[in-house]
GROMACS .gro file of C-alpha atoms in nm:
model
  416
    1UNK     CA    1   2.221   1.305   0.945
    2UNK     CA    2   2.317   1.671   0.974
    3UNK     CA    3   2.001   1.880   0.998
    4UNK     CA    4   1.942   2.060   0.669
    5UNK     CA    5   1.722   2.364   0.598
    6UNK     CA    6   1.379   2.307   0.445
    7UNK     CA    7   1.477   2.446   0.107
    8UNK     CA    8   1.742   2.173   0.081
    9UNK     CA    9   1.471   1.906   0.080
   10UNK     CA   10   1.255   2.116  -0.153
   11UNK     CA   11   1.540   2.119  -0.404
   12UNK     CA   12   1.606   1.744  -0.366
   13UNK     CA   13   1.239   1.649  -0.414
   14UNK     CA   14   1.166   1.906  -0.686
   15UNK     CA   15   0.916   2.098  -0.473
   16UNK     CA   16   0.833   2.435  -0.631
   17UNK     CA   17   0.577   2.709  -0.569
   18UNK     CA   18   0.292   2.696  -0.488
   19UNK     CA   19   0.421   2.402  -0.281
   20UNK     CA   20   0.663   2.431   0.009
   21UNK     CA   21   0.804   2.219   0.291
   22UNK     CA   22   0.619   2.317   0.606
   23UNK     CA   23   0.803   2.081   0.838
   24UNK     CA   24   1.084   1.822   0.818
   25UNK     CA   25   1.124   1.549   1.079
   26UNK     CA   26   1.420   1.310   1.075
   27UNK     CA   27   1.409   0.980   1.264
   28UNK     CA   28   1.775   0.885   1.293
   29UNK     CA   29   1.705   0.553   1.463
   30UNK     CA   30   1.469   0.417   1.194
   31UNK     CA   31   1.631   0.608   0.906
   32UNK     CA   32   1.307   0.788   0.811
   33UNK     CA   33   1.261   1.142   0.679
   34UNK     CA   34   0.908   1.280   0.699
   35UNK     CA   35   0.829   1.598   0.507
   36UNK     CA   36   0.503   1.784   0.562
   37UNK     CA   37   0.391   1.995   0.266
   38UNK     CA   38   0.180   2.307   0.243
   39UNK     CA   39   0.018   2.460  -0.064
   40UNK     CA   40  -0.044   2.825  -0.155
   41UNK     CA   41  -0.270   2.906  -0.449
   42UNK     CA   42  -0.081   3.075  -0.726
   43UNK     CA   43  -0.226   3.164  -1.065
   44UNK     CA   44  -0.024   3.029  -1.357
   45UNK     CA   45   0.107   3.301  -1.585
   46UNK     CA   46   0.196   3.088  -1.886
   47UNK     CA   47   0.044   2.810  -2.092
   48UNK     CA   48   0.011   2.736  -2.460
   49UNK     CA   49  -0.297   2.532  -2.381
   50UNK     CA   50  -0.433   2.736  -2.094
   51UNK     CA   51  -0.785   2.604  -2.114
   52UNK     CA   52  -0.866   2.412  -1.803
   53UNK     CA   53  -0.532   2.489  -1.641
   54UNK     CA   54  -0.678   2.688  -1.354
   55UNK     CA   55  -0.942   2.426  -1.289
   56UNK     CA   56  -0.670   2.163  -1.263
   57UNK     CA   57  -0.487   2.365  -0.996
   58UNK     CA   58  -0.813   2.425  -0.811
   59UNK     CA   59  -0.858   2.050  -0.769
   60UNK     CA   60  -0.584   2.066  -0.504
   61UNK     CA   61  -0.767   2.159  -0.184
   62UNK     CA   62  -0.707   2.145   0.188
   63UNK     CA   63  -0.908   1.837   0.278
   64UNK     CA   64  -0.831   1.872   0.648
   65UNK     CA   65  -0.726   1.506   0.648
   66UNK     CA   66  -0.351   1.448   0.620
   67UNK     CA   67  -0.232   1.166   0.396
   68UNK     CA   68   0.106   0.992   0.423
   69UNK     CA   69   0.277   0.853   0.113
   70UNK     CA   70   0.601   0.659   0.074
   71UNK     CA   71   0.834   0.847  -0.163
   72UNK     CA   72   1.164   0.760  -0.330
   73UNK     CA   73   1.444   0.709  -0.079
   74UNK     CA   74   1.694   0.984   0.000
   75UNK     CA   75   2.023   0.803   0.036
   76UNK     CA   76   1.980   0.537   0.305
   77UNK     CA   77   1.673   0.712   0.449
   78UNK     CA   78   1.314   0.621   0.366
   79UNK     CA   79   1.121   0.932   0.268
   80UNK     CA   80   0.757   0.991   0.358
   81UNK     CA   81   0.543   1.281   0.235
   82UNK     CA   82   0.259   1.412   0.450
   83UNK     CA   83   0.002   1.664   0.331
   84UNK     CA   84  -0.365   1.751   0.368
   85UNK     CA   85  -0.350   1.924   0.029
   86UNK     CA   86  -0.438   1.694  -0.260
   87UNK     CA   87  -0.708   1.613  -0.512
   88UNK     CA   88  -0.971   1.408  -0.323
   89UNK     CA   89  -1.160   1.327  -0.645
   90UNK     CA   90  -0.889   1.089  -0.773
   91UNK     CA   91  -0.993   0.736  -0.688
   92UNK     CA   92  -1.087   0.404  -0.842
   93UNK     CA   93  -0.898   0.112  -0.990
   94UNK     CA   94  -0.586   0.174  -1.196
   95UNK     CA   95  -0.399   0.500  -1.249
   96UNK     CA   96  -0.617   0.783  -1.383
   97UNK     CA   97  -0.506   1.048  -1.633
   98UNK     CA   98  -0.555   1.314  -1.365
   99UNK     CA   99  -0.316   1.125  -1.136
  100UNK     CA  100  -0.048   1.127  -1.408
  101UNK     CA  101  -0.065   1.508  -1.410
  102UNK     CA  102  -0.026   1.546  -1.033
  103UNK     CA  103   0.305   1.663  -0.876
  104UNK     CA  104   0.555   1.379  -0.842
  105UNK     CA  105   0.578   1.416  -0.462
  106UNK     CA  106   0.205   1.358  -0.406
  107UNK     CA  107   0.002   1.038  -0.420
  108UNK     CA  108  -0.356   0.932  -0.477
  109UNK     CA  109  -0.580   0.968  -0.170
  110UNK     CA  110  -0.658   0.593  -0.180
  111UNK     CA  111  -0.295   0.479  -0.213
  112UNK     CA  112   0.013   0.490   0.011
  113UNK     CA  113   0.287   0.572  -0.243
  114UNK     CA  114   0.378   0.882  -0.441
  115UNK     CA  115   0.357   0.923  -0.818
  116UNK     CA  116   0.735   0.934  -0.847
  117UNK     CA  117   0.774   0.600  -0.669
  118UNK     CA  118   0.508   0.452  -0.897
  119UNK     CA  119   0.693   0.585  -1.203
  120UNK     CA  120   1.023   0.431  -1.087
  121UNK     CA  121   0.858   0.093  -1.034
  122UNK     CA  122   0.679   0.110  -1.371
  123UNK     CA  123   0.999   0.200  -1.554
  124UNK     CA  124   1.200  -0.076  -1.387
  125UNK     CA  125   0.927  -0.328  -1.463
  126UNK     CA  126   0.900  -0.238  -1.830
  127UNK     CA  127   1.278  -0.278  -1.854
  128UNK     CA  128   1.231  -0.641  -1.753
  129UNK     CA  129   1.347  -0.625  -1.390
  130UNK     CA  130   1.175  -0.879  -1.165
  131UNK     CA  131   0.956  -0.745  -0.879
  132UNK     CA  132   1.188  -0.884  -0.609
  133UNK     CA  133   1.484  -0.714  -0.774
  134UNK     CA  134   1.289  -0.386  -0.795
  135UNK     CA  135   1.210  -0.410  -0.424
  136UNK     CA  136   1.578  -0.459  -0.341
  137UNK     CA  137   1.685  -0.180  -0.575
  138UNK     CA  138   1.439   0.075  -0.432
  139UNK     CA  139   1.465  -0.065  -0.076
  140UNK     CA  140   1.089  -0.109  -0.029
  141UNK     CA  141   0.868  -0.405   0.061
  142UNK     CA  142   0.790  -0.650  -0.218
  143UNK     CA  143   0.422  -0.635  -0.118
  144UNK     CA  144   0.416  -0.266  -0.212
  145UNK     CA  145   0.576  -0.351  -0.548
  146UNK     CA  146   0.294  -0.599  -0.609
  147UNK     CA  147   0.035  -0.334  -0.518
  148UNK     CA  148   0.188  -0.080  -0.757
  149UNK     CA  149   0.214  -0.332  -1.043
  150UNK     CA  150  -0.148  -0.436  -0.985
  151UNK     CA  151  -0.256  -0.071  -1.004
  152UNK     CA  152  -0.060  -0.028  -1.327
  153UNK     CA  153  -0.213  -0.347  -1.469
  154UNK     CA  154  -0.562  -0.209  -1.400
  155UNK     CA  155  -0.478   0.116  -1.582
  156UNK     CA  156  -0.650   0.147  -1.924
  157UNK     CA  157  -0.416   0.017  -2.191
  158UNK     CA  158  -0.480   0.329  -2.403
  159UNK     CA  159  -0.243   0.528  -2.180
  160UNK     CA  160  -0.076   0.266  -1.958
  161UNK     CA  161   0.264   0.339  -2.111
  162UNK     CA  162   0.243   0.690  -1.961
  163UNK     CA  163   0.284   0.543  -1.613
  164UNK     CA  164   0.657   0.502  -1.680
  165UNK     CA  165   0.694   0.856  -1.819
  166UNK     CA  166   0.955   1.061  -1.624
  167UNK     CA  167   0.804   1.289  -1.360
  168UNK     CA  168   0.812   1.666  -1.399
  169UNK     CA  169   1.114   1.691  -1.166
  170UNK     CA  170   1.324   1.475  -1.400
  171UNK     CA  171   1.598   1.687  -1.568
  172UNK     CA  172   1.520   1.531  -1.909
  173UNK     CA  173   1.235   1.779  -1.962
  174UNK     CA  174   1.457   2.080  -1.892
  175UNK     CA  175   1.722   1.933  -2.123
  176UNK     CA  176   1.470   1.908  -2.407
  177UNK     CA  177   1.342   2.262  -2.356
  178UNK     CA  178   1.694   2.408  -2.348
  179UNK     CA  179   1.797   2.188  -2.641
  180UNK     CA  180   2.059   2.001  -2.438
  181UNK     CA  181   1.890   1.674  -2.536
  182UNK     CA  182   1.796   1.638  -2.900
  183UNK     CA  183   1.473   1.440  -2.925
  184UNK     CA  184   1.431   1.258  -3.254
  185UNK     CA  185   1.069   1.283  -3.364
  186UNK     CA  186   0.862   1.295  -3.682
  187UNK     CA  187   0.547   1.418  -3.509
  188UNK     CA  188   0.484   1.773  -3.633
  189UNK     CA  189   0.269   1.894  -3.336
  190UNK     CA  190   0.548   1.788  -3.099
  191UNK     CA  191   0.811   1.963  -3.310
  192UNK     CA  192   0.596   2.278  -3.307
  193UNK     CA  193   0.548   2.267  -2.930
  194UNK     CA  194   0.919   2.215  -2.866
  195UNK     CA  195   1.004   2.510  -3.092
  196UNK     CA  196   0.758   2.736  -2.909
  197UNK     CA  197   0.883   2.630  -2.568
  198UNK     CA  198   1.248   2.679  -2.664
  199UNK     CA  199   1.180   3.026  -2.808
  200UNK     CA  200   0.972   3.133  -2.509
  201UNK     CA  201   1.257   3.052  -2.269
  202UNK     CA  202   1.501   3.281  -2.452
  203UNK     CA  203   1.258   3.560  -2.545
  204UNK     CA  204   1.315   3.852  -2.302
  205UNK     CA  205   0.967   3.988  -2.379
  206UNK     CA  206   0.794   3.678  -2.247
  207UNK     CA  207   0.800   3.602  -1.876
  208UNK     CA  208   0.799   3.223  -1.852
  209UNK     CA  209   0.849   2.982  -1.564
  210UNK     CA  210   1.042   2.669  -1.649
  211UNK     CA  211   0.803   2.455  -1.441
  212UNK     CA  212   0.508   2.573  -1.654
  213UNK     CA  213   0.692   2.482  -1.973
  214UNK     CA  214   0.782   2.141  -1.835
  215UNK     CA  215   0.421   2.074  -1.735
  216UNK     CA  216   0.295   2.170  -2.081
  217UNK     CA  217   0.544   1.942  -2.254
  218UNK     CA  218   0.479   1.651  -2.022
  219UNK     CA  219   0.103   1.698  -2.055
  220UNK     CA  220   0.143   1.673  -2.433
  221UNK     CA  221   0.326   1.341  -2.396
  222UNK     CA  222   0.053   1.200  -2.172
  223UNK     CA  223  -0.224   1.313  -2.408
  224UNK     CA  224  -0.053   1.162  -2.715
  225UNK     CA  225   0.119   0.864  -2.551
  226UNK     CA  226  -0.001   0.613  -2.814
  227UNK     CA  227   0.168   0.812  -3.092
  228UNK     CA  228   0.494   0.865  -2.903
  229UNK     CA  229   0.634   0.516  -2.839
  230UNK     CA  230   0.970   0.597  -2.999
  231UNK     CA  231   0.996   0.933  -2.822
  232UNK     CA  232   0.911   0.783  -2.481
  233UNK     CA  233   1.173   0.517  -2.543
  234UNK     CA  234   1.433   0.792  -2.593
  235UNK     CA  235   1.354   1.000  -2.284
  236UNK     CA  236   1.306   0.691  -2.064
  237UNK     CA  237   1.621   0.517  -2.197
  238UNK     CA  238   1.421   0.217  -2.315
  239UNK     CA  239   1.567   0.004  -2.591
  240UNK     CA  240   1.246  -0.076  -2.773
  241UNK     CA  241   1.114   0.025  -3.112
  242UNK     CA  242   0.756   0.114  -3.191
  243UNK     CA  243   0.698  -0.221  -3.360
  244UNK     CA  244   0.815  -0.414  -3.057
  245UNK     CA  245   0.587  -0.208  -2.830
  246UNK     CA  246   0.288  -0.288  -3.051
  247UNK     CA  247   0.386  -0.655  -3.049
  248UNK     CA  248   0.417  -0.640  -2.670
  249UNK     CA  249   0.064  -0.503  -2.640
  250UNK     CA  250  -0.087  -0.758  -2.879
  251UNK     CA  251   0.090  -1.051  -2.710
  252UNK     CA  252  -0.060  -0.954  -2.373
  253UNK     CA  253  -0.408  -1.061  -2.485
  254UNK     CA  254  -0.298  -1.376  -2.672
  255UNK     CA  255  -0.068  -1.552  -2.428
  256UNK     CA  256  -0.210  -1.824  -2.207
  257UNK     CA  257  -0.072  -1.923  -1.868
  258UNK     CA  258  -0.104  -2.304  -1.853
  259UNK     CA  259  -0.306  -2.455  -1.571
  260UNK     CA  260  -0.122  -2.615  -1.281
  261UNK     CA  261  -0.210  -2.966  -1.404
  262UNK     CA  262  -0.049  -2.898  -1.743
  263UNK     CA  263   0.254  -3.121  -1.800
  264UNK     CA  264   0.464  -2.825  -1.915
  265UNK     CA  265   0.541  -2.723  -1.553
  266UNK     CA  266   0.666  -3.073  -1.467
  267UNK     CA  267   0.888  -3.073  -1.776
  268UNK     CA  268   1.029  -2.732  -1.682
  269UNK     CA  269   1.103  -2.815  -1.321
  270UNK     CA  270   1.252  -3.154  -1.407
  271UNK     CA  271   1.475  -3.004  -1.677
  272UNK     CA  272   1.321  -3.205  -1.962
  273UNK     CA  273   1.273  -2.883  -2.157
  274UNK     CA  274   1.486  -2.572  -2.152
  275UNK     CA  275   1.359  -2.224  -2.241
  276UNK     CA  276   1.706  -2.082  -2.304
  277UNK     CA  277   1.607  -1.785  -2.089
  278UNK     CA  278   1.846  -1.500  -2.010
  279UNK     CA  279   1.624  -1.383  -1.722
  280UNK     CA  280   1.853  -1.423  -1.420
  281UNK     CA  281   1.579  -1.421  -1.150
  282UNK     CA  282   1.393  -1.699  -1.336
  283UNK     CA  283   1.707  -1.909  -1.380
  284UNK     CA  284   1.800  -1.875  -1.012
  285UNK     CA  285   1.445  -1.956  -0.907
  286UNK     CA  286   1.442  -2.266  -1.130
  287UNK     CA  287   1.770  -2.392  -0.982
  288UNK     CA  288   1.629  -2.362  -0.630
  289UNK     CA  289   1.297  -2.526  -0.722
  290UNK     CA  290   1.461  -2.814  -0.912
  291UNK     CA  291   1.681  -2.890  -0.614
  292UNK     CA  292   1.379  -2.895  -0.381
  293UNK     CA  293   1.172  -3.097  -0.630
  294UNK     CA  294   1.436  -3.366  -0.687
  295UNK     CA  295   1.519  -3.406  -0.318
  296UNK     CA  296   1.172  -3.485  -0.190
  297UNK     CA  297   0.927  -3.774  -0.227
  298UNK     CA  298   0.641  -3.578  -0.073
  299UNK     CA  299   0.376  -3.523  -0.341
  300UNK     CA  300   0.236  -3.217  -0.160
  301UNK     CA  301   0.583  -3.057  -0.159
  302UNK     CA  302   0.620  -3.129  -0.530
  303UNK     CA  303   0.280  -2.979  -0.610
  304UNK     CA  304   0.376  -2.675  -0.402
  305UNK     CA  305   0.698  -2.637  -0.608
  306UNK     CA  306   0.503  -2.660  -0.935
  307UNK     CA  307   0.253  -2.403  -0.813
  308UNK     CA  308   0.539  -2.172  -0.703
  309UNK     CA  309   0.684  -2.189  -1.055
  310UNK     CA  310   0.348  -2.107  -1.213
  311UNK     CA  311   0.293  -1.817  -0.970
  312UNK     CA  312   0.639  -1.681  -1.055
  313UNK     CA  313   0.537  -1.667  -1.422
  314UNK     CA  314   0.203  -1.508  -1.335
  315UNK     CA  315   0.356  -1.232  -1.123
  316UNK     CA  316   0.639  -1.165  -1.369
  317UNK     CA  317   0.444  -1.209  -1.691
  318UNK     CA  318   0.557  -0.872  -1.829
  319UNK     CA  319   0.927  -0.952  -1.800
  320UNK     CA  320   0.884  -1.314  -1.911
  321UNK     CA  321   0.693  -1.265  -2.236
  322UNK     CA  322   0.955  -1.443  -2.449
  323UNK     CA  323   0.948  -1.740  -2.216
  324UNK     CA  324   0.567  -1.745  -2.211
  325UNK     CA  325   0.556  -1.733  -2.591
  326UNK     CA  326   0.786  -2.035  -2.602
  327UNK     CA  327   0.578  -2.217  -2.341
  328UNK     CA  328   0.265  -2.157  -2.549
  329UNK     CA  329   0.445  -2.293  -2.854
  330UNK     CA  330   0.564  -2.602  -2.668
  331UNK     CA  331   0.210  -2.669  -2.545
  332UNK     CA  332   0.099  -2.705  -2.907
  333UNK     CA  333   0.379  -2.938  -3.017
  334UNK     CA  334   0.334  -3.317  -3.030
  335UNK     CA  335   0.445  -3.507  -2.721
  336UNK     CA  336   0.646  -3.765  -2.914
  337UNK     CA  337   0.987  -3.677  -3.055
  338UNK     CA  338   1.022  -3.647  -3.429
  339UNK     CA  339   1.342  -3.852  -3.442
  340UNK     CA  340   1.439  -4.171  -3.262
  341UNK     CA  341   1.767  -4.123  -3.078
  342UNK     CA  342   2.030  -4.394  -3.028
  343UNK     CA  343   1.988  -4.613  -2.722
  344UNK     CA  344   2.161  -4.498  -2.402
  345UNK     CA  345   2.401  -4.792  -2.445
  346UNK     CA  346   2.537  -4.639  -2.766
  347UNK     CA  347   2.902  -4.533  -2.748
  348UNK     CA  348   2.816  -4.196  -2.903
  349UNK     CA  349   2.690  -4.061  -2.570
  350UNK     CA  350   3.013  -4.149  -2.390
  351UNK     CA  351   3.209  -3.987  -2.669
  352UNK     CA  352   3.004  -3.668  -2.636
  353UNK     CA  353   3.082  -3.658  -2.266
  354UNK     CA  354   3.455  -3.718  -2.315
  355UNK     CA  355   3.524  -3.516  -2.631
  356UNK     CA  356   3.430  -3.147  -2.615
  357UNK     CA  357   3.496  -3.097  -2.986
  358UNK     CA  358   3.306  -3.405  -3.110
  359UNK     CA  359   2.968  -3.234  -3.150
  360UNK     CA  360   3.011  -2.858  -3.104
  361UNK     CA  361   2.707  -2.658  -2.999
  362UNK     CA  362   2.609  -2.294  -2.941
  363UNK     CA  363   2.318  -2.393  -2.712
  364UNK     CA  364   2.415  -2.233  -2.377
  365UNK     CA  365   2.201  -2.458  -2.155
  366UNK     CA  366   2.335  -2.769  -2.331
  367UNK     CA  367   2.697  -2.655  -2.291
  368UNK     CA  368   2.641  -2.583  -1.920
  369UNK     CA  369   2.485  -2.928  -1.875
  370UNK     CA  370   2.782  -3.101  -2.043
  371UNK     CA  371   3.030  -2.902  -1.836
  372UNK     CA  372   2.852  -2.996  -1.516
  373UNK     CA  373   2.828  -3.366  -1.609
  374UNK     CA  374   3.193  -3.385  -1.717
  375UNK     CA  375   3.296  -3.240  -1.381
  376UNK     CA  376   3.087  -3.502  -1.198
  377UNK     CA  377   3.245  -3.786  -1.395
  378UNK     CA  378   3.594  -3.645  -1.342
  379UNK     CA  379   3.542  -3.624  -0.967
  380UNK     CA  380   3.371  -3.965  -0.945
  381UNK     CA  381   3.451  -4.196  -1.241
  382UNK     CA  382   3.189  -4.449  -1.137
  383UNK     CA  383   2.993  -4.643  -1.409
  384UNK     CA  384   2.664  -4.552  -1.240
  385UNK     CA  385   2.753  -4.180  -1.247
  386UNK     CA  386   2.852  -4.210  -1.613
  387UNK     CA  387   2.528  -4.390  -1.703
  388UNK     CA  388   2.324  -4.122  -1.527
  389UNK     CA  389   2.515  -3.854  -1.720
  390UNK     CA  390   2.448  -4.037  -2.050
  391UNK     CA  391   2.076  -4.048  -1.973
  392UNK     CA  392   2.065  -3.677  -1.891
  393UNK     CA  393   2.241  -3.580  -2.215
  394UNK     CA  394   2.014  -3.805  -2.420
  395UNK     CA  395   1.698  -3.677  -2.247
  396UNK     CA  396   1.804  -3.317  -2.294
  397UNK     CA  397   1.853  -3.356  -2.671
  398UNK     CA  398   1.533  -3.562  -2.695
  399UNK     CA  399   1.317  -3.297  -2.535
  400UNK     CA  400   1.484  -3.002  -2.710
  401UNK     CA  401   1.496  -3.137  -3.064
  402UNK     CA  402   1.335  -2.832  -3.220
  403UNK     CA  403   1.610  -2.608  -3.079
  404UNK     CA  404   1.901  -2.846  -3.147
  405UNK     CA  405   1.855  -2.950  -3.508
  406UNK     CA  406   2.225  -2.922  -3.592
  407UNK     CA  407   2.337  -3.127  -3.290
  408UNK     CA  408   2.061  -3.380  -3.355
  409UNK     CA  409   2.171  -3.436  -3.716
  410UNK     CA  410   2.531  -3.492  -3.605
  411UNK     CA  411   2.424  -3.743  -3.338
  412UNK     CA  412   2.214  -3.938  -3.592
  413UNK     CA  413   2.482  -3.931  -3.863
  414UNK     CA  414   2.759  -4.050  -3.627
  415UNK     CA  415   2.554  -4.329  -3.473
  416UNK     CA  416   2.496  -4.520  -3.795
   0.00000   0.00000   0.00000
């Protein structure tokens, strides 16, 4: 990497006065950039809600003990922030409100990641991206992803959504203040604040720093996060409505993760039930586990596979809410099928396997199963292979009756 001046990294990381880059060290071999920050007290000259503003700045002190936080990557280089200036009073489980108001390039004294990295993980997670995928995307260890998600999970639900709010360095705030991004809102206090901020930036009589305006606007969002679901969705590019957010919060307390001994996990891993999930990490994980489960007679290995599946759901509960809702519904359904299907010796099953247009279906998992079985029979037209395929089709429809009512009626009507 060509050595760049300090102000280059200040611009990239959004470092503004009273902060500055004191030193920049670049480890070419390990692809690491370490930036040491210094802090100079500067009195804020602008705030619509100035009460307590000075006291907030005064919380940043020179502790004499340098902390090192992992920050968002810069290209292919890992970025680490080092500073002895921070708020030593921020501690405890979860993310505190004070931590949400800290500069994006700092971190809590009891954690090893910056607020911006936490925000990126929180936003990716709420979008439904699996932890392993987030780790690959941000090029950080999956263990750190787990730590960040655990910290977010311990954050009070009253303002947990604020953890995914864009940091103050994000250009979305400047775009709102300069009216380049039109925020749709019905909240009058927010409309009033935006109007004041926009006017102050163009009024030649008022000396205003953009960073102060951004901090005031972002502080408003954090303070009123529960009333701004729709607005946060807009600025964070989340495709969720207020109703769905409320449903998401209520579901969190109602869903139950079945115990390991529950038969639902065996049915999932053996393919007897299908969740119709569009979650790619889950589908890939299921394929791998089913292969391992079916190709071993070791009971300990099978129990390990079942436990791995349950742990996957536990760690990815936020992105697998639809699947967990369905699992909870299936747990409460009777074990026995409502309808009695034709025997496996019935010619209807062979006709289903041979004729693609005989019983059309929109069930994706069912169509994929048929395609796979037809290919096996075509490659090996053995009676044993065909009988195994018939059994798999029959078992699939048997265990998914509630989702395949149309196909079920056609099977019953054509088998008489």
